[in-house]
PDB file of C-alpha atoms in Angstrom:
ATOM      1  CA  MET B   1      27.101 293.633 119.069  1.00 53.00           C
ATOM      2  CA  LEU B   2      30.467 292.129 118.098  1.00 57.00           C
ATOM      3  CA  GLN B   3      28.815 288.744 117.561  1.00 58.00           C
ATOM      4  CA  THR B   4      26.098 290.375 115.464  1.00 79.00           C
ATOM      5  CA  MET B   5      28.701 292.093 113.287  1.00 76.00           C
ATOM      6  CA  LYS B   6      30.656 288.851 112.969  1.00 87.00           C
ATOM      7  CA  SER B   7      27.615 286.848 111.850  1.00 90.00           C
ATOM      8  CA  TYR B   8      26.566 289.665 109.504  1.00 91.00           C
ATOM      9  CA  SER B   9      30.057 289.646 107.994  1.00 93.00           C
ATOM     10  CA  ILE B  10      29.939 285.883 107.491  1.00 96.00           C
ATOM     11  CA  GLN B  11      26.489 286.164 105.897  1.00 96.00           C
ATOM     12  CA  THR B  12      27.777 288.893 103.599  1.00 97.00           C
ATOM     13  CA  ILE B  13      30.707 286.745 102.476  1.00 97.00           C
ATOM     14  CA  LEU B  14      28.382 283.778 101.923  1.00 98.00           C
ATOM     15  CA  TYR B  15      25.913 285.833  99.862  1.00 98.00           C
ATOM     16  CA  ALA B  16      28.631 287.408  97.734  1.00 98.00           C
ATOM     17  CA  GLY B  17      30.611 284.198  97.279  1.00 98.00           C
ATOM     18  CA  LEU B  18      27.674 281.971  96.451  1.00 98.00           C
ATOM     19  CA  ALA B  19      26.198 284.565  94.086  1.00 98.00           C
ATOM     20  CA  ALA B  20      29.545 284.784  92.297  1.00 98.00           C
ATOM     21  CA  ALA B  21      29.854 280.988  92.147  1.00 98.00           C
ATOM     22  CA  ILE B  22      26.371 280.578  90.679  1.00 98.00           C
ATOM     23  CA  LEU B  23      26.761 283.434  88.204  1.00 98.00           C
ATOM     24  CA  ASP B  24      30.236 282.334  87.093  1.00 97.00           C
ATOM     25  CA  ILE B  25      29.405 278.683  86.496  1.00 97.00           C
ATOM     26  CA  THR B  26      26.143 279.640  84.783  1.00 97.00           C
ATOM     27  CA  GLY B  27      28.005 282.093  82.562  1.00 96.00           C
ATOM     28  CA  ALA B  28      30.623 279.481  81.721  1.00 95.00           C
ATOM     29  CA  VAL B  29      27.950 276.964  80.748  1.00 96.00           C
ATOM     30  CA  ILE B  30      26.095 279.522  78.615  1.00 96.00           C
ATOM     31  CA  VAL B  31      29.246 280.657  76.815  1.00 94.00           C
ATOM     32  CA  TYR B  32      31.290 277.462  76.452  1.00 93.00           C
ATOM     33  CA  VAL B  33      28.522 274.821  76.292  1.00 95.00           C
ATOM     34  CA  GLU B  34      25.585 276.582  74.666  1.00 96.00           C
ATOM     35  CA  MET B  35      27.069 279.385  72.553  1.00 94.00           C
ATOM     36  CA  LEU B  36      30.470 278.054  71.496  1.00 93.00           C
ATOM     37  CA  ARG B  37      29.675 274.342  71.911  1.00 94.00           C
ATOM     38  CA  VAL B  38      33.283 273.507  72.810  1.00 93.00           C
ATOM     39  CA  THR B  39      32.599 271.399  75.917  1.00 94.00           C
ATOM     40  CA  THR B  40      29.912 270.054  78.247  1.00 96.00           C
ATOM     41  CA  THR B  41      28.763 271.144  81.681  1.00 96.00           C
ATOM     42  CA  GLN B  42      30.108 267.916  83.147  1.00 95.00           C
ATOM     43  CA  LYS B  43      33.548 268.484  81.582  1.00 94.00           C
ATOM     44  CA  ILE B  44      33.731 272.056  82.888  1.00 94.00           C
ATOM     45  CA  LEU B  45      33.045 270.828  86.412  1.00 95.00           C
ATOM     46  CA  GLN B  46      35.378 267.827  86.064  1.00 94.00           C
ATOM     47  CA  SER B  47      38.218 270.119  84.970  1.00 91.00           C
ATOM     48  CA  ILE B  48      37.743 272.110  88.184  1.00 92.00           C
ATOM     49  CA  ALA B  49      37.833 268.893  90.210  1.00 93.00           C
ATOM     50  CA  ALA B  50      40.936 267.785  88.322  1.00 90.00           C
ATOM     51  CA  ALA B  51      42.796 270.762  89.778  1.00 87.00           C
ATOM     52  CA  ALA B  52      42.513 269.167  93.219  1.00 88.00           C
ATOM     53  CA  LEU B  53      42.099 265.470  92.420  1.00 89.00           C
ATOM     54  CA  GLY B  54      44.362 265.116  89.398  1.00 87.00           C
ATOM     55  CA  GLN B  55      43.666 264.200  85.803  1.00 85.00           C
ATOM     56  CA  PRO B  56      41.643 261.032  86.582  1.00 89.00           C
ATOM     57  CA  ALA B  57      38.844 263.345  87.807  1.00 86.00           C
ATOM     58  CA  ARG B  58      38.198 264.212  84.167  1.00 86.00           C
ATOM     59  CA  GLU B  59      36.866 260.669  83.692  1.00 89.00           C
ATOM     60  CA  GLY B  60      35.001 260.378  87.001  1.00 88.00           C
ATOM     61  CA  GLY B  61      31.472 261.104  85.892  1.00 92.00           C
ATOM     62  CA  TRP B  62      29.018 263.281  87.754  1.00 95.00           C
ATOM     63  CA  ALA B  63      30.528 262.453  91.160  1.00 94.00           C
ATOM     64  CA  THR B  64      33.721 264.328  90.304  1.00 95.00           C
ATOM     65  CA  ALA B  65      31.708 266.986  88.471  1.00 95.00           C
ATOM     66  CA  LEU B  66      29.839 267.702  91.724  1.00 96.00           C
ATOM     67  CA  THR B  67      33.175 267.787  93.548  1.00 96.00           C
ATOM     68  CA  GLY B  68      34.274 270.366  90.994  1.00 95.00           C
ATOM     69  CA  LEU B  69      31.140 272.408  91.682  1.00 97.00           C
ATOM     70  CA  ALA B  70      31.887 272.327  95.416  1.00 97.00           C
ATOM     71  CA  LEU B  71      35.499 273.353  94.779  1.00 96.00           C
ATOM     72  CA  HIS B  72      34.332 276.130  92.452  1.00 96.00           C
ATOM     73  CA  SER B  73      31.995 277.417  95.170  1.00 98.00           C
ATOM     74  CA  PHE B  74      34.763 277.276  97.769  1.00 97.00           C
ATOM     75  CA  ILE B  75      37.069 279.300  95.520  1.00 97.00           C
ATOM     76  CA  ALA B  76      34.365 281.919  94.949  1.00 98.00           C
ATOM     77  CA  LEU B  77      33.801 282.123  98.713  1.00 98.00           C
ATOM     78  CA  CYS B  78      37.541 282.649  99.212  1.00 98.00           C
ATOM     79  CA  PHE B  79      37.542 285.512  96.711  1.00 98.00           C
ATOM     80  CA  ALA B  80      34.521 287.055  98.425  1.00 98.00           C
ATOM     81  CA  ALA B  81      36.235 286.725 101.815  1.00 98.00           C
ATOM     82  CA  PHE B  82      39.402 288.288 100.447  1.00 98.00           C
ATOM     83  CA  TYR B  83      37.450 291.224  99.013  1.00 98.00           C
ATOM     84  CA  PHE B  84      35.712 291.636 102.354  1.00 97.00           C
ATOM     85  CA  ILE B  85      39.075 291.726 104.135  1.00 96.00           C
ATOM     86  CA  ILE B  86      40.654 294.271 101.767  1.00 96.00           C
ATOM     87  CA  ARG B  87      37.425 296.262 101.341  1.00 95.00           C
ATOM     88  CA  SER B  88      38.424 299.323 103.342  1.00 91.00           C
ATOM     89  CA  TYR B  89      41.733 299.694 101.469  1.00 94.00           C
ATOM     90  CA  TRP B  90      40.222 298.861  98.092  1.00 93.00           C
ATOM     91  CA  LYS B  91      37.405 301.352  98.661  1.00 90.00           C
ATOM     92  CA  LYS B  92      39.886 304.153  99.372  1.00 94.00           C
ATOM     93  CA  THR B  93      41.749 303.422  96.156  1.00 95.00           C
ATOM     94  CA  PHE B  94      38.656 302.745  94.036  1.00 95.00           C
ATOM     95  CA  PRO B  95      35.682 304.580  95.595  1.00 94.00           C
ATOM     96  CA  ASN B  96      33.283 303.655  92.767  1.00 96.00           C
ATOM     97  CA  LYS B  97      31.920 300.163  93.534  1.00 96.00           C
ATOM     98  CA  TRP B  98      31.477 299.366  89.820  1.00 97.00           C
ATOM     99  CA  ILE B  99      35.070 300.248  88.954  1.00 97.00           C
ATOM    100  CA  ALA B 100      36.207 298.414  92.087  1.00 97.00           C
ATOM    101  CA  GLY B 101      34.314 295.338  90.866  1.00 98.00           C
ATOM    102  CA  VAL B 102      35.770 295.475  87.367  1.00 98.00           C
ATOM    103  CA  LEU B 103      39.298 295.818  88.716  1.00 98.00           C
ATOM    104  CA  TYR B 104      38.749 293.120  91.331  1.00 98.00           C
ATOM    105  CA  GLY B 105      37.511 290.856  88.538  1.00 98.00           C
ATOM    106  CA  CYS B 106      40.793 291.494  86.711  1.00 98.00           C
ATOM    107  CA  VAL B 107      42.720 290.618  89.877  1.00 97.00           C
ATOM    108  CA  VAL B 108      40.720 287.396  90.278  1.00 98.00           C
ATOM    109  CA  TRP B 109      41.326 286.507  86.624  1.00 97.00           C
ATOM    110  CA  CYS B 110      45.072 287.078  87.031  1.00 96.00           C
ATOM    111  CA  ILE B 111      45.258 284.989  90.205  1.00 95.00           C
ATOM    112  CA  MET B 112      43.291 282.129  88.671  1.00 93.00           C
ATOM    113  CA  ASN B 113      44.984 282.105  85.259  1.00 92.00           C
ATOM    114  CA  MET B 114      48.525 283.083  86.176  1.00 93.00           C
ATOM    115  CA  VAL B 115      48.866 281.341  89.541  1.00 90.00           C
ATOM    116  CA  VAL B 116      46.194 278.751  90.415  1.00 87.00           C
ATOM    117  CA  VAL B 117      45.757 277.062  87.033  1.00 85.00           C
ATOM    118  CA  PRO B 118      49.519 276.804  86.326  1.00 85.00           C
ATOM    119  CA  LEU B 119      50.142 275.416  89.818  1.00 80.00           C
ATOM    120  CA  THR B 120      47.428 272.787  89.470  1.00 76.00           C
ATOM    121  CA  THR B 121      48.176 271.784  85.874  1.00 76.00           C
ATOM    122  CA  GLY B 122      51.946 272.105  85.938  1.00 78.00           C
ATOM    123  CA  GLN B 123      51.732 274.147  82.730  1.00 83.00           C
ATOM    124  CA  PRO B 124      53.047 277.726  82.687  1.00 89.00           C
ATOM    125  CA  TYR B 125      50.634 280.493  81.768  1.00 89.00           C
ATOM    126  CA  GLN B 126      50.865 281.582  78.150  1.00 91.00           C
ATOM    127  CA  PHE B 127      49.034 284.722  77.121  1.00 91.00           C
ATOM    128  CA  LYS B 128      46.995 284.383  73.937  1.00 91.00           C
ATOM    129  CA  LEU B 129      44.943 287.289  72.664  1.00 92.00           C
ATOM    130  CA  ASN B 130      42.049 285.331  71.214  1.00 91.00           C
ATOM    131  CA  PRO B 131      38.282 285.207  71.766  1.00 88.00           C
ATOM    132  CA  PHE B 132      38.700 282.818  74.705  1.00 89.00           C
ATOM    133  CA  PHE B 133      40.739 285.461  76.546  1.00 93.00           C
ATOM    134  CA  PHE B 134      37.896 287.951  76.195  1.00 94.00           C
ATOM    135  CA  TYR B 135      35.262 285.382  77.170  1.00 93.00           C
ATOM    136  CA  SER B 136      37.184 284.275  80.248  1.00 93.00           C
ATOM    137  CA  ILE B 137      38.111 287.709  81.555  1.00 96.00           C
ATOM    138  CA  GLY B 138      34.637 289.044  80.755  1.00 96.00           C
ATOM    139  CA  LEU B 139      32.997 286.222  82.691  1.00 96.00           C
ATOM    140  CA  ILE B 140      35.201 286.824  85.722  1.00 97.00           C
ATOM    141  CA  ILE B 141      34.659 290.595  85.658  1.00 98.00           C
ATOM    142  CA  PHE B 142      30.874 290.472  85.198  1.00 98.00           C
ATOM    143  CA  MET B 143      30.067 287.276  87.081  1.00 98.00           C
ATOM    144  CA  VAL B 144      32.583 287.440  89.941  1.00 98.00           C
ATOM    145  CA  GLY B 145      34.247 290.838  90.441  1.00 98.00           C
ATOM    146  CA  ILE B 146      31.270 293.133  90.023  1.00 98.00           C
ATOM    147  CA  PRO B 147      28.756 290.977  91.955  1.00 98.00           C
ATOM    148  CA  ILE B 148      31.165 290.538  94.874  1.00 98.00           C
ATOM    149  CA  SER B 149      31.824 294.278  94.982  1.00 98.00           C
ATOM    150  CA  LEU B 150      28.167 295.275  94.719  1.00 98.00           C
ATOM    151  CA  ILE B 151      26.871 292.756  97.252  1.00 98.00           C
ATOM    152  CA  ILE B 152      29.535 293.432  99.850  1.00 97.00           C
ATOM    153  CA  GLU B 153      29.325 297.212  99.461  1.00 96.00           C
ATOM    154  CA  LYS B 154      25.532 297.246  99.683  1.00 95.00           C
ATOM    155  CA  ARG B 155      25.370 295.023 102.734  1.00 94.00           C
ATOM    156  CA  MET B 156      28.197 296.765 104.572  1.00 92.00           C
ATOM    157  CA  LYS B 157      26.797 300.206 103.822  1.00 89.00           C
ATOM    158  CA  ARG B 158      23.442 299.039 105.203  1.00 88.00           C
ATOM    159  CA  LYS B 159      25.126 297.629 108.320  1.00 84.00           C
ATOM    160  CA  GLU B 160      27.136 300.823 108.861  1.00 80.00           C
ATOM    161  CA  ARG B 161      23.975 302.917 108.461  1.00 81.00           C
ATOM    162  CA  ASP B 162      22.019 300.720 110.878  1.00 79.00           C
ATOM    163  CA  THR B 163      24.864 300.726 113.407  1.00 75.00           C
ATOM    164  CA  SER B 164      25.237 304.515 113.312  1.00 74.00           C
ATOM    165  CA  SER B 165      21.488 304.996 113.763  1.00 70.00           C
ATOM    166  CA  GLY B 166      21.359 302.476 116.626  1.00 66.00           C
ATOM    167  CA  LEU B 167      19.181 299.919 114.803  1.00 63.00           C
ATOM    168  CA  SER B 168      21.392 296.908 115.408  1.00 56.00           C
TER     169      SER B 168
END
């Protein structure tokens, strides 16, 4: 049973993390490439790769763009795993899974924009209340925080129900 719970937990993290990765990158492409027309899909992905590989990744073509996509997916998986780990505490503080997702999205946005990006670019975070702030935080809330919360809560509730009824 312990092994079953462990594999179910890993599956849950994978589902939530990959869903968030797909939704987030899709949202970014729709907003920044299609709606605002301020960049390209390749440049979005290269900028993610540049965080790990340095500025030359911005000129590396689709090879570094795909590396950026892999890194983006890894980061989303890490955020899903972190939510899974803190779930029981988070749920006590924020019992509504939708509110929990919105607030977790805000936490993810803060970590990415105030810690990760400054550490990888060497540039300190500077708050600017402009449309890009609302686009970026909105994308993270609706494409990362809420999906991670909903997927993990649904799957864990199902597992808890099945375990208590002796189905697993």
